mmCIF file of C-alpha atoms in Angstrom:
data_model
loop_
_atom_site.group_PDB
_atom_site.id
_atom_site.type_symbol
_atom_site.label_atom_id
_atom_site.label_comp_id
_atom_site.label_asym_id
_atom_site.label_seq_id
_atom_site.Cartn_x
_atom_site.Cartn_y
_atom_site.Cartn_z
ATOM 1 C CA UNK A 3 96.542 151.840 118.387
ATOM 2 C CA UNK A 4 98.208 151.056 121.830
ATOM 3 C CA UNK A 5 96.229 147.568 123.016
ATOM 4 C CA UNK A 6 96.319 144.215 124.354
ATOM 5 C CA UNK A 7 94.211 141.723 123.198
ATOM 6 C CA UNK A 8 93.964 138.520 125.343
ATOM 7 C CA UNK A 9 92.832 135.058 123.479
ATOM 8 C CA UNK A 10 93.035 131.208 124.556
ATOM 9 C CA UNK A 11 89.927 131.465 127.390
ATOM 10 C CA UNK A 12 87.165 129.125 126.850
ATOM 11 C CA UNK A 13 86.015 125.767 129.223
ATOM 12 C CA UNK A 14 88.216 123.552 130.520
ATOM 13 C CA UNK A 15 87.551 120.286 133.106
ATOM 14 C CA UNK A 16 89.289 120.269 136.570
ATOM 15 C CA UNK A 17 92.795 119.037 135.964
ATOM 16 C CA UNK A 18 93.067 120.333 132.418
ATOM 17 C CA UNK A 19 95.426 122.816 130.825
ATOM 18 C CA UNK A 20 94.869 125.951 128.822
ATOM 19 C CA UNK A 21 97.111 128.305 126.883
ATOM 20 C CA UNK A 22 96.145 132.153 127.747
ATOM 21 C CA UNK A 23 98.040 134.570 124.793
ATOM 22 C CA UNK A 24 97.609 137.661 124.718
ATOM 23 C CA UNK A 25 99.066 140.599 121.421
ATOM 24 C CA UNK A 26 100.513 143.471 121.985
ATOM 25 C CA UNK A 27 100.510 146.756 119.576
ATOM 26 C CA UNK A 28 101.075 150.242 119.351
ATOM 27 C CA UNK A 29 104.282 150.051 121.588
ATOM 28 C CA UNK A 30 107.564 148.655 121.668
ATOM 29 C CA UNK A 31 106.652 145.838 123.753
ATOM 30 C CA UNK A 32 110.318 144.863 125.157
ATOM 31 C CA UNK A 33 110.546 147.838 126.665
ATOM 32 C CA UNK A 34 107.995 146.659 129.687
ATOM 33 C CA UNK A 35 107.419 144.178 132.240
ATOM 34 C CA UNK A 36 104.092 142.496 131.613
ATOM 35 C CA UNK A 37 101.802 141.057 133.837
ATOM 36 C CA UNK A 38 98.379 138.765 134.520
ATOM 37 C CA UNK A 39 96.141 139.834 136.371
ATOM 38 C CA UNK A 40 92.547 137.706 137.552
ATOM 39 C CA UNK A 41 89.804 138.345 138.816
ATOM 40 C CA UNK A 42 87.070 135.326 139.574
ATOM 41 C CA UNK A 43 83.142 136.214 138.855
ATOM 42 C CA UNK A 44 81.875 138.955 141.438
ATOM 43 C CA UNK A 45 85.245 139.157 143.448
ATOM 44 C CA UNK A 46 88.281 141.691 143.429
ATOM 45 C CA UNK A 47 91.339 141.323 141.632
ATOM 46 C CA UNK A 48 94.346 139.424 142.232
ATOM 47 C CA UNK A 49 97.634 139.246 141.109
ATOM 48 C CA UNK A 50 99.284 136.438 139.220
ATOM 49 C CA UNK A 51 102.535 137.376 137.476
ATOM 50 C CA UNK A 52 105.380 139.123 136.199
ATOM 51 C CA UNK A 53 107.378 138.836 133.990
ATOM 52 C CA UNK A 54 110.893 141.203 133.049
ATOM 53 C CA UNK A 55 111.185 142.960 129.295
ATOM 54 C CA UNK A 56 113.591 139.693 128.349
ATOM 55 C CA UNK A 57 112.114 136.662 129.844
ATOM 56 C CA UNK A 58 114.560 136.228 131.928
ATOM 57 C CA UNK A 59 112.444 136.916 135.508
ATOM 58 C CA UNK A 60 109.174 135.524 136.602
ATOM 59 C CA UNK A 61 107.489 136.412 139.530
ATOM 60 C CA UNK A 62 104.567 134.364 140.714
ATOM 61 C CA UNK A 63 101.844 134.556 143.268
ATOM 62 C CA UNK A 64 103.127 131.873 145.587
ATOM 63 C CA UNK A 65 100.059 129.418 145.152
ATOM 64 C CA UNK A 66 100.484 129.037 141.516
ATOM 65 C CA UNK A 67 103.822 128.109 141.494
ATOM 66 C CA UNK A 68 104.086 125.120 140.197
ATOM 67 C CA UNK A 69 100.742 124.641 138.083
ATOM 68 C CA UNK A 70 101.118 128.123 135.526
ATOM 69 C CA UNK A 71 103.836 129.117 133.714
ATOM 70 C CA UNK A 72 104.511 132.371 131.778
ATOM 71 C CA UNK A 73 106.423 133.189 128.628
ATOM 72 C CA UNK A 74 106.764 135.611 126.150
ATOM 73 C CA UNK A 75 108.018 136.306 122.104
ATOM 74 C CA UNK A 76 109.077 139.968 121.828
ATOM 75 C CA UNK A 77 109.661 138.869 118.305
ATOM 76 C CA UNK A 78 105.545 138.583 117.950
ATOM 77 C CA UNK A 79 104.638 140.765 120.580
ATOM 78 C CA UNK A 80 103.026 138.332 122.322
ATOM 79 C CA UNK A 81 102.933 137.141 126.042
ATOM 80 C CA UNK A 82 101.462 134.155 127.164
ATOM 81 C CA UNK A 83 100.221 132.155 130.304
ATOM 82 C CA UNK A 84 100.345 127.934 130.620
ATOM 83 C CA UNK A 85 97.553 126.992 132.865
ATOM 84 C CA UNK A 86 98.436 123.552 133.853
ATOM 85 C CA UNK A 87 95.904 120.944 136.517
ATOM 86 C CA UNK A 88 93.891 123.898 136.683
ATOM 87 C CA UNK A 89 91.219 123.922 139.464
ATOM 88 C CA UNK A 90 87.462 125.363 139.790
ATOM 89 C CA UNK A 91 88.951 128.143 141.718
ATOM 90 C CA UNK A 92 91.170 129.170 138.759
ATOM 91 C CA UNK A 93 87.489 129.961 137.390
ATOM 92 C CA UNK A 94 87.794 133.901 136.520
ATOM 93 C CA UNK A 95 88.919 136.417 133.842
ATOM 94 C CA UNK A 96 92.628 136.655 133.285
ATOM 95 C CA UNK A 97 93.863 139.898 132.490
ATOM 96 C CA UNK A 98 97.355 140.952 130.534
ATOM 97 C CA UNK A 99 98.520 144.223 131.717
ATOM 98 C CA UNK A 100 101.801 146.508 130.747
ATOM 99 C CA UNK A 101 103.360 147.736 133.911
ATOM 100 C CA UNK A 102 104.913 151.066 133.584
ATOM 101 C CA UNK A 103 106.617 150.306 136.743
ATOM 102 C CA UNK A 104 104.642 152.483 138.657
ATOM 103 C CA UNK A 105 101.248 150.420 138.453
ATOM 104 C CA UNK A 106 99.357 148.421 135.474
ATOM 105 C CA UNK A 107 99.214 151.364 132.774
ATOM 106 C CA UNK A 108 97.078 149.299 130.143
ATOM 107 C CA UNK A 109 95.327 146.645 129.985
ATOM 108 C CA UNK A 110 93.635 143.933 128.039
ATOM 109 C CA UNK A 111 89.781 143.411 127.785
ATOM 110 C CA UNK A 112 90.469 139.993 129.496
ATOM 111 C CA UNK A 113 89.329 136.182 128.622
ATOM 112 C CA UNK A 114 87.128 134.038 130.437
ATOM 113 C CA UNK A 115 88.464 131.010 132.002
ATOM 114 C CA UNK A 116 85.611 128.545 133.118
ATOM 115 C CA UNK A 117 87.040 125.196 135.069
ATOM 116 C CA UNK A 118 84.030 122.736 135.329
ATOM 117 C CA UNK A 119 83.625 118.978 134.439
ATOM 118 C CA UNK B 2 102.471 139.311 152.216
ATOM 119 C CA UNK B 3 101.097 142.655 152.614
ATOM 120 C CA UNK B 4 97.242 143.217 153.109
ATOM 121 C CA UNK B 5 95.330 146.242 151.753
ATOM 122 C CA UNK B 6 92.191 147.281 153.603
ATOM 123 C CA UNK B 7 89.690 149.568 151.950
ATOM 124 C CA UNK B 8 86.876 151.376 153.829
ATOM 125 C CA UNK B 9 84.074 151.732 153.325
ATOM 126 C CA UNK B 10 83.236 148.986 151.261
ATOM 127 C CA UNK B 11 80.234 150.734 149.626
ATOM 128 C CA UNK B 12 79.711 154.456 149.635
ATOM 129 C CA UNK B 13 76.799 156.112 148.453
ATOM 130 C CA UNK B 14 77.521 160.079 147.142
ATOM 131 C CA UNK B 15 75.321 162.389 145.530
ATOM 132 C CA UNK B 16 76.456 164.192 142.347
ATOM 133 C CA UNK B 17 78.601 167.209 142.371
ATOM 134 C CA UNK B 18 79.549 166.226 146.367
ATOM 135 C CA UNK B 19 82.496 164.338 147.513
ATOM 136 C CA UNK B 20 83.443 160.967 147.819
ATOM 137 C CA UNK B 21 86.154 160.021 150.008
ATOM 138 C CA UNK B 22 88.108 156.622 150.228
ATOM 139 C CA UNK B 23 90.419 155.127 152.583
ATOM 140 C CA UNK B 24 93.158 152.563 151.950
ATOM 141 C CA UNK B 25 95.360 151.077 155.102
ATOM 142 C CA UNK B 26 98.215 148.968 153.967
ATOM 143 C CA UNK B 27 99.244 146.282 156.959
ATOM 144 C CA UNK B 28 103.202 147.114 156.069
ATOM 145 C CA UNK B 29 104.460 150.817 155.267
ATOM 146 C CA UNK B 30 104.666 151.375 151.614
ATOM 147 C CA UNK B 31 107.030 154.116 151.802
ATOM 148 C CA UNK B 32 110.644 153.475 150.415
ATOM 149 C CA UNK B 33 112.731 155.413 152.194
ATOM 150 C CA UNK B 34 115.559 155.330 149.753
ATOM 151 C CA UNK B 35 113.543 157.152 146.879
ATOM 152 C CA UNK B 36 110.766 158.725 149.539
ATOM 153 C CA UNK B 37 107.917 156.802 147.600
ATOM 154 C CA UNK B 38 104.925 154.976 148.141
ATOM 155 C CA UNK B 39 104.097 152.402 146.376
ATOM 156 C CA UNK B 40 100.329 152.773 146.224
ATOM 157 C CA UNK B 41 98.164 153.155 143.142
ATOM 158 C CA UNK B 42 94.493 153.250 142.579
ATOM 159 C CA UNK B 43 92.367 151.739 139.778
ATOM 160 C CA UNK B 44 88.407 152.662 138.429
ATOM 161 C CA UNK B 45 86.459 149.692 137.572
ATOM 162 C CA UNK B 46 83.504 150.326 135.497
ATOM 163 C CA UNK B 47 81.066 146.503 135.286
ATOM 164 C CA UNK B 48 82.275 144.753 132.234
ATOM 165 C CA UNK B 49 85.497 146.530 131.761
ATOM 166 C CA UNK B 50 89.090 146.372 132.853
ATOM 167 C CA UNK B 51 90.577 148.329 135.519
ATOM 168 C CA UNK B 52 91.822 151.857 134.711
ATOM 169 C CA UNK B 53 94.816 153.095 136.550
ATOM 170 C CA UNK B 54 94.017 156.727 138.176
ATOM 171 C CA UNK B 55 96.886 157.435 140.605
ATOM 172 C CA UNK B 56 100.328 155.743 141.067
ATOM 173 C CA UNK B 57 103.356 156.930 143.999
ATOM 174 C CA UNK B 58 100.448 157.780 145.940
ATOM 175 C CA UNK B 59 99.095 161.418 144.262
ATOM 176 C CA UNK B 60 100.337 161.012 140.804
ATOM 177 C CA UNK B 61 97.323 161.652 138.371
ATOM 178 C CA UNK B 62 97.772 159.192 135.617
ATOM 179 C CA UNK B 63 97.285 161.047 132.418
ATOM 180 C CA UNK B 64 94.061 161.665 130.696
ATOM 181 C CA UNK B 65 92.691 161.206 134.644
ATOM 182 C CA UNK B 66 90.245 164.491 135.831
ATOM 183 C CA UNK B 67 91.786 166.816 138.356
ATOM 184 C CA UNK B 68 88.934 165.713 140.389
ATOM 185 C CA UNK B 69 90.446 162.724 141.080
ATOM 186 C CA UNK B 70 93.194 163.166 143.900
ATOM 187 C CA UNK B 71 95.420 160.650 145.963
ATOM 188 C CA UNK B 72 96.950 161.237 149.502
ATOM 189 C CA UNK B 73 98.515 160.245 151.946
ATOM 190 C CA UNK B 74 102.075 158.071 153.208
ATOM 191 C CA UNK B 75 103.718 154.882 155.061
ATOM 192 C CA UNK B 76 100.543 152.574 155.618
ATOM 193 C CA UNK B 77 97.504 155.230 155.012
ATOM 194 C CA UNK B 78 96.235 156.579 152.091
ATOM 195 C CA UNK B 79 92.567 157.879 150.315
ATOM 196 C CA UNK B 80 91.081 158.702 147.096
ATOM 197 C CA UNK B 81 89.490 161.986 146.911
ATOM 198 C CA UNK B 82 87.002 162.592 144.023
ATOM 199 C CA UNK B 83 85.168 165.700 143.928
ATOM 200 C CA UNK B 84 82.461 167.323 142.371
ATOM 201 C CA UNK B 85 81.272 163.933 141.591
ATOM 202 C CA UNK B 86 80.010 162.735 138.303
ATOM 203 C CA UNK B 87 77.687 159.882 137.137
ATOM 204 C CA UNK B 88 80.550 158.327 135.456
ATOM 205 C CA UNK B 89 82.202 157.646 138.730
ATOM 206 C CA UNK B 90 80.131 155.174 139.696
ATOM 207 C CA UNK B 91 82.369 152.370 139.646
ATOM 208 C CA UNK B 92 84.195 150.146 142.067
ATOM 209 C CA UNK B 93 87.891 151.588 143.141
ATOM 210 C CA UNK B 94 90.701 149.600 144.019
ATOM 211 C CA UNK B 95 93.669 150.435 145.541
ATOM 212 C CA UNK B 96 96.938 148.290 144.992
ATOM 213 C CA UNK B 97 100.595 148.118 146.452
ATOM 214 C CA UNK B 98 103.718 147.482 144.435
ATOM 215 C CA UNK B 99 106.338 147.481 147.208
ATOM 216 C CA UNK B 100 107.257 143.908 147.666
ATOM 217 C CA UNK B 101 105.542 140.993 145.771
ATOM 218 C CA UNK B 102 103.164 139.360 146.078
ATOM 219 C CA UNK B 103 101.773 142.411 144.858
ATOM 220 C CA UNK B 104 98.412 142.928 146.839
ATOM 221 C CA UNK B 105 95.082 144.971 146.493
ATOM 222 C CA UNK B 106 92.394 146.181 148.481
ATOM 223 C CA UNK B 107 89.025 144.417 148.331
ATOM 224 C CA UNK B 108 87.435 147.205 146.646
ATOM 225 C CA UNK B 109 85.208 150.106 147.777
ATOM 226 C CA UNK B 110 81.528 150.384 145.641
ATOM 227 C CA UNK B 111 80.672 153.686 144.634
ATOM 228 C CA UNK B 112 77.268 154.515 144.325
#
């Protein structure tokens, strides 16, 4: 079955850090860009990164530089995002998505991130 | 950065009509070297992800109804869904990819 399945979220305090992964199936996963995607409790969504079929290009929302970092194994199929001095406004559910190039084309159920001391 | 602006922000349709929502991009999203915009529009149901519905504009993601349409070019664009079903009601999102950071639309509520 195609899917992505996103793991890591849970509570963290102000200032923390948190490892977001998230496991791709049912495609050949270095064939895409991937992406995360958030969206914080009752608001819209909002995008956080990119990153190229190799690892080699990362494309972040200019306000997170700095804090979250994004890698990924195409040996496990696996992407992941490094939450670092996270803040209450990082409070929301982070999305993986596969971008087809064209738009987000499939995406994860999502895991709750909750900042709060 | 570019900013989407979606109107209405709620929208109340009865079933079977239409339902008709707008998009206005601040920057043109039309590429002139391929002649594409670089619009796309999600469906978000409560408690699920996004589902992408149309991408360069008017392309009908597969698996999406024919009553779902896209429309439009440069910095204006709308969702068409017709003959609306009780499984539309969702919130609908439309998104740019022409330059990063990529941007959306706050959402229009369809009711």
């Amino acid at each position: 079955e195609v899917q992505l399945v996103e793991s890591g979220g849970g509570v963290v305090q102000p200032g923390g850090s948190l490892r977001l992964s998230c496991a791709a199936s049912g495609f050949t996963f270095n064939n895409y860009w991937m992406s995360w995607i958030r969206q914080a409790p009752g608001k819209g969504l909002e995008w956080v990164v990119n990153i190229n079929q190799d690892g080699s290009g990362k494309y972040f929302v200019d306000f997170l530089k700095g804090r979250f970092s994004v890698s990924r194994d195409n040996a496990q199929n696996s992407l992941s995002l490094h939450m670092n001095n996270v803040r209450a406004d990082d409070t929301a559910v982070y999305y993986c998505a596969r971008s087809g190039g064209y738009g987000w084309d499939l995406w994860g159920q999502g895991t709750m991130v909750t900042v709060s001391s | 950065d570019i900013v989407m602006t979606q109107s209405p922000d709620s929208l109340a349709v009865s079933l079977g009509e239409r339902a008709t929502l707008n998009c206005k991009s601040s920057r043109t999203l039309l590429y002139s070297s391929n002649n594409q915009n670089y619009l796309s529009w999600y469906q978000q149901k409560p408690g699920q992800p996004p589902k992408l519905l149309i991408f360069w504009a008017y392309n009908r993601e597969s698996g999406v109804p024919d009553r779902f349409s896209g429309s439009g070019s440069g910095s204006n664009f709308t969702l068409t869904i017709d003959n609306l079903q009780a499984e539309d009601v969702a919130v609908y999102y439309c998104q740019q990819y022409y330059t990063t950071p990529i941007t959306f639309g706050q959402g229009t509520r369809l009711e």
